Coordinates of C-alpha atoms and ligand atoms in Angstrom, one line a residue:
Chain A
M1290 CA 104.0 94.4 75.4
F1291 CA 101.4 92.9 77.7
D1292 CA 101.3 89.1 77.3
P1293 CA 98.2 87.5 78.8
A1294 CA 100.1 84.2 79.1
Q1295 CA 102.5 85.9 81.4
A1296 CA 99.8 87.4 83.5
H1297 CA 99.5 86.7 87.2
D1298 CA 96.1 86.2 88.9
T1299 CA 96.0 88.7 91.7
G1300 CA 93.3 86.7 93.5
V1301 CA 91.1 89.7 93.9
A1302 CA 87.3 89.2 93.5
I1303 CA 84.9 92.1 93.2
T1304 CA 81.2 92.0 94.3
T1305 CA 78.6 94.7 95.0
S1306 CA 75.8 94.9 97.5
A1307 CA 72.9 97.3 98.0
P1308 CA 72.5 98.0 101.7
G1309 CA 70.6 100.9 103.2
M1310 CA 72.7 104.1 103.6
I1311 CA 71.6 107.0 105.7
T1312 CA 73.5 110.3 105.7
L1313 CA 73.4 112.1 108.9
R1314 CA 74.4 115.8 109.1
G1315 CA 74.8 117.6 112.4
A1316 CA 77.5 118.5 114.8
L1317 CA 79.1 115.1 115.5
E1318 CA 80.8 116.3 118.7
D1319 CA 77.5 117.7 120.1
T1320 CA 76.4 115.5 123.1
A1321 CA 72.7 115.6 122.4
F1322 CA 73.2 114.8 118.7
K1323 CA 75.6 112.0 119.6
A1324 CA 73.2 110.5 122.2
A1325 CA 70.3 110.5 119.7
V1326 CA 72.4 108.8 117.0
E1327 CA 73.8 106.3 119.4
E1328 CA 70.5 105.4 120.8
V1329 CA 68.9 104.6 117.4
S1330 CA 71.9 103.0 115.7
G1331 CA 73.3 101.1 118.7
L1332 CA 76.8 102.3 117.6
T1333 CA 79.2 104.8 119.2
V1334 CA 79.6 107.9 117.0
P1335 CA 83.0 107.4 115.4
E1336 CA 86.2 109.4 115.9
P1337 CA 87.5 111.3 112.9
R1338 CA 88.2 109.0 109.9
E1339 CA 86.9 106.0 111.9
I1340 CA 84.2 103.5 111.0
V1341 CA 82.6 101.4 113.7
Q1342 CA 80.6 98.2 113.2
S1343 CA 78.2 96.0 115.2
G1344 CA 76.7 93.1 113.3
E1345 CA 75.3 94.4 110.0
H1346 CA 75.3 98.0 111.1
R1347 CA 78.2 100.4 110.4
L1348 CA 78.6 104.0 111.2
A1349 CA 81.3 106.0 109.4
W1350 CA 82.8 109.5 110.1
M1351 CA 82.6 111.4 106.8
G1352 CA 83.4 114.9 108.0
P1353 CA 83.1 117.1 111.1
D1354 CA 79.4 117.4 110.5
E1355 CA 78.6 114.2 108.5
A1356 CA 78.2 110.5 109.3
L1357 CA 77.1 107.6 107.2
L1358 CA 75.0 104.8 108.7
I1359 CA 75.1 101.6 106.6
L1360 CA 72.5 99.0 107.6
P1361 CA 70.4 96.2 106.1
R1362 CA 67.7 97.3 103.7
D1363 CA 65.0 95.8 105.7
A1364 CA 65.9 98.0 108.7
L1365 CA 66.1 101.2 106.6
C1366 CA 62.5 102.5 106.9
D1367 CA 62.2 102.0 110.7
T1368 CA 65.6 103.4 111.3
L1369 CA 64.9 106.5 109.2
A1370 CA 61.7 107.1 111.2
A1371 CA 63.5 106.5 114.5
L1372 CA 66.3 108.9 113.6
E1373 CA 63.8 111.6 112.5
T1374 CA 62.1 111.3 115.9
A1375 CA 65.2 111.2 118.0
L1376 CA 66.7 114.2 116.2
K1377 CA 63.6 116.3 116.3
G1378 CA 64.5 119.8 117.5
H1379 CA 68.2 119.3 116.7
H1380 CA 70.0 121.2 114.0
A1381 CA 70.4 118.0 112.0
L1382 CA 69.5 116.2 108.7
V1383 CA 68.6 112.6 108.0
A1384 CA 68.7 111.6 104.4
D1385 CA 68.2 108.2 102.7
M1386 CA 71.1 107.9 100.4
S1387 CA 70.8 104.2 99.7
D1388 CA 70.1 104.6 96.0
A1389 CA 72.6 107.4 95.5
R1390 CA 75.6 105.3 96.2
R1391 CA 77.0 101.9 95.2
L1392 CA 79.0 99.7 97.5
F1393 CA 81.8 97.5 96.2
H1394 CA 83.5 94.6 98.1
L1395 CA 87.0 93.5 97.1
T1396 CA 88.2 90.3 98.6
G1397 CA 91.5 88.6 98.3
P1398 CA 95.1 88.7 99.6
D1399 CA 95.7 91.8 101.7
A1400 CA 98.7 92.9 99.7
A1401 CA 96.7 92.6 96.4
L1402 CA 93.8 94.6 97.8
R1403 CA 96.2 97.4 98.9
D1404 CA 98.0 97.3 95.5
T1405 CA 94.6 97.6 93.7
L1406 CA 93.7 100.8 95.5
A1407 CA 97.3 102.1 95.4
R1408 CA 97.0 102.2 91.6
L1409 CA 93.9 104.4 91.7
C1410 CA 94.1 106.6 94.8
P1411 CA 96.7 109.1 96.1
V1412 CA 96.9 107.2 99.4
D1413 CA 99.7 105.4 101.1
M1414 CA 98.0 102.0 101.3
R1415 CA 100.8 100.5 103.3
A1416 CA 99.9 102.8 106.2
F1417 CA 96.1 102.2 105.8
Q1418 CA 94.6 100.7 109.0
L1419 CA 91.8 98.4 109.7
G1420 CA 88.8 100.4 111.0
E1421 CA 89.9 103.5 109.2
I1422 CA 87.7 105.1 106.5
R1423 CA 89.4 107.2 103.8
R1424 CA 87.5 109.6 101.5
T1425 CA 89.7 110.3 98.5
R1426 CA 90.0 110.4 94.8
L1427 CA 89.6 107.2 92.9
A1428 CA 91.1 108.1 89.5
Q1429 CA 88.7 110.9 88.4
I1430 CA 85.9 110.4 91.0
A1431 CA 85.2 110.7 94.7
A1432 CA 85.1 107.5 96.7
A1433 CA 85.5 106.3 100.3
F1434 CA 86.8 103.0 101.4
W1435 CA 87.5 101.0 104.5
M1436 CA 88.7 97.6 105.7
G1437 CA 86.8 96.1 108.5
E1438 CA 88.9 93.0 108.5
E1439 CA 92.0 91.8 106.6
G1440 CA 91.2 90.4 103.1
R1441 CA 88.1 92.4 102.6
L1442 CA 88.0 96.0 101.3
N1443 CA 84.8 98.0 101.0
L1444 CA 84.4 101.0 98.7
I1445 CA 81.5 103.4 98.1
C1446 CA 81.0 105.9 95.3
F1447 CA 78.1 107.7 93.6
R1448 CA 75.8 105.4 91.7
S1449 CA 76.0 107.7 88.6
V1450 CA 79.7 106.8 88.3
A1451 CA 79.5 103.2 89.5
Q1452 CA 80.2 101.7 86.1
Y1453 CA 83.3 103.8 85.8
A1454 CA 84.4 102.6 89.3
E1455 CA 83.7 99.0 88.5
D1456 CA 85.7 99.2 85.3
L1457 CA 88.6 100.9 87.1
L1458 CA 88.6 98.4 90.0
S1459 CA 88.3 95.4 87.7
D1460 CA 91.2 96.7 85.6
A1461 CA 93.4 97.5 88.6
A1462 CA 92.6 94.3 90.4
G1463 CA 92.7 92.0 87.3
K1464 CA 95.2 89.6 85.9
G1465 CA 98.5 90.9 84.6
V1466 CA 98.7 94.0 86.7
V1467 CA 100.7 92.8 89.7
L1468 CA 103.0 95.4 91.1
H1469 CA 106.4 94.1 92.2
Chain B
M1457 CA 104.5 117.6 94.9
L1458 CA 102.3 119.7 97.1
I1459 CA 101.2 117.8 100.2
L1460 CA 98.4 119.5 102.3
T1461 CA 97.1 118.4 105.7
C1462 CA 93.4 119.1 106.1
P1463 CA 92.8 120.7 109.5
C1464 CA 89.2 119.5 109.4
C1465 CA 89.8 115.7 109.1
G1466 CA 93.5 115.4 109.6
V1467 CA 94.2 113.7 106.3
S1468 CA 97.6 114.5 104.6
G1469 CA 96.9 114.2 100.9
E1470 CA 98.5 115.3 97.7
E1471 CA 97.3 118.3 95.8
T1472 CA 94.9 116.4 93.5
E1473 CA 92.7 115.4 96.4
F1474 CA 92.1 119.2 97.1
H1475 CA 90.9 122.1 95.1
G1476 CA 92.5 125.5 95.3
G1477 CA 90.2 128.4 96.1
G1478 CA 92.4 131.3 95.3
E1479 CA 93.9 134.0 97.5
A1480 CA 93.0 134.1 101.2
H1481 CA 91.5 136.9 103.3
L1482 CA 90.0 139.0 100.5
T1483 CA 87.6 141.6 101.7
R1484 CA 84.4 141.2 99.7
E1485 CA 83.7 144.7 98.7
G1486 CA 80.0 145.3 98.0
P1487 CA 77.5 148.1 97.7
G1488 CA 78.8 151.3 99.2
A1489 CA 82.5 150.4 98.4
D1490 CA 84.4 153.0 96.4
D1491 CA 85.5 152.2 92.9
A1492 CA 89.1 151.5 93.8
A1493 CA 88.2 149.0 96.5
L1494 CA 85.7 147.2 94.3
E1495 CA 88.3 147.0 91.5
G1496 CA 90.8 145.7 93.9
Y1497 CA 88.5 143.0 95.1
L1498 CA 87.5 141.9 91.6
F1499 CA 90.8 142.1 89.8
H1500 CA 93.9 142.5 92.0
R1501 CA 95.5 139.4 93.3
E1502 CA 98.9 138.7 94.9
N1503 CA 101.1 136.4 92.8
P1504 CA 104.2 136.0 94.9
R1505 CA 107.2 133.9 94.4
G1506 CA 107.5 132.7 98.0
V1507 CA 105.1 133.1 100.9
H1508 CA 101.5 133.0 100.0
F1509 CA 98.2 132.6 101.8
E1510 CA 95.4 130.6 100.1
R1511 CA 92.0 129.0 100.5
W1512 CA 91.8 125.3 99.8
R1513 CA 88.9 122.8 99.8
H1514 CA 89.3 119.1 100.7
V1515 CA 87.1 118.4 97.8
Y1516 CA 87.6 114.6 97.5
G1517 CA 87.8 114.2 101.2
C1518 CA 85.7 115.7 104.0
G1519 CA 84.6 118.5 101.7
K1520 CA 85.6 121.3 104.0
W1521 CA 87.3 124.6 103.3
F1522 CA 90.5 125.7 105.1
H1523 CA 93.4 128.1 104.8
A1524 CA 97.0 127.3 104.0
A1525 CA 100.2 129.3 104.1
R1526 CA 102.9 128.0 101.8
D1527 CA 105.9 128.9 99.7
T1528 CA 104.9 128.9 96.0
A1529 CA 108.5 128.3 94.9
T1530 CA 109.4 125.3 97.1
L1531 CA 105.8 124.0 97.9
E1532 CA 106.7 124.0 101.6
V1533 CA 103.5 124.3 103.6
F1534 CA 104.1 126.5 106.7
G1535 CA 100.7 125.6 108.2
V1536 CA 97.0 125.3 107.7
Y1537 CA 94.3 127.0 109.7
P1538 CA 90.5 127.2 109.9
A1539 CA 88.4 128.8 107.2
Q1540 CA 86.5 130.8 109.8
T1541 CA 89.0 133.6 110.2
T1542 CA 90.0 136.8 108.5
S1543 CA 93.7 136.7 109.1
P1544 CA 96.4 134.1 109.7
P1545 CA 97.1 133.1 113.3
E1546 CA 100.0 134.8 115.1
D1547 CA 101.9 131.6 115.8
L1548 CA 101.9 130.7 112.1
L1549 CA 103.2 134.2 111.2
A1550 CA 106.0 133.6 113.7
V1551 CA 106.9 130.3 112.0
I1552 CA 107.1 132.0 108.6
R1553 CA 109.2 134.9 110.0
E1554 CA 111.6 132.2 111.4
K1555 CA 111.8 130.4 108.0
R1556 CA 111.6 133.3 105.6
P1557 CA 113.1 136.4 107.2
G1558 CA 112.0 139.6 105.5
W1559 CA 109.0 138.1 103.8
T1560 CA 106.0 140.4 103.0
W1561 CA 102.5 139.6 101.8
R1562 CA 100.0 142.5 101.4
G1563 CA 100.0 144.1 104.8
L1564 CA 101.7 141.2 106.6
S1565 CA 105.4 140.7 107.2
Ligands
LIG847 ZN1 89.5 117.1 105.2

């Protein structure tokens, strides 16, 4: 039986934020597409399963023809317009996905963060690297997560299932669920 | 446990991160096909105990389709290869011949 008095505090805190998120579709290895994205975002187009960061801007590899640009909300409109202009004539798509997704931040001891996701995702969290982005299954939903620095794990999922994700994460990160 | 490595993003994930898309390399018979060919396309599938070729989608990952050759009995994966092909690559067939002498699958052996 679970006894709350015997519970451990894992030290994991969960917060959310609502940055701008722009989905880019196009051939990520195409030189012209790359140049246009790099010029506007100021970031190098990432290698497969990599996420790169500069200040408040992040660019994530989501698939061979998909990248996700995460940026402050107040830079969203200008960046969308600049990307549309830079990619004019290319076989590419720029879509504002800011309201389609929810971003969670889990902070706490590194081992506790890895344990939290290991309970929910079929991923070897011991081998998970800083700067890597992993799209996978979070219990019954699709999610993607990365660690830009030790002690802080970021996770995105669709907004329509954000409550489910929040409940799952809270449960898995909460008191009394320490894995030994 | 079935572990697949997606050739589109390089992730090695367990089966629940993927979605099976059925038998690989079917010819999509359409208008003009004779009755037997259409019936075969619609209804006849291989169901081997051993070497099998399938389509899979990395549904919780990069979202891409690919092909996989595996043993249905042992869950050993012989290899994965791009979706944009109508037959398995020769080097993969060589690997399977090495590991499962005498195997057959439709017209392949
Ligand atoms: Zn993949």
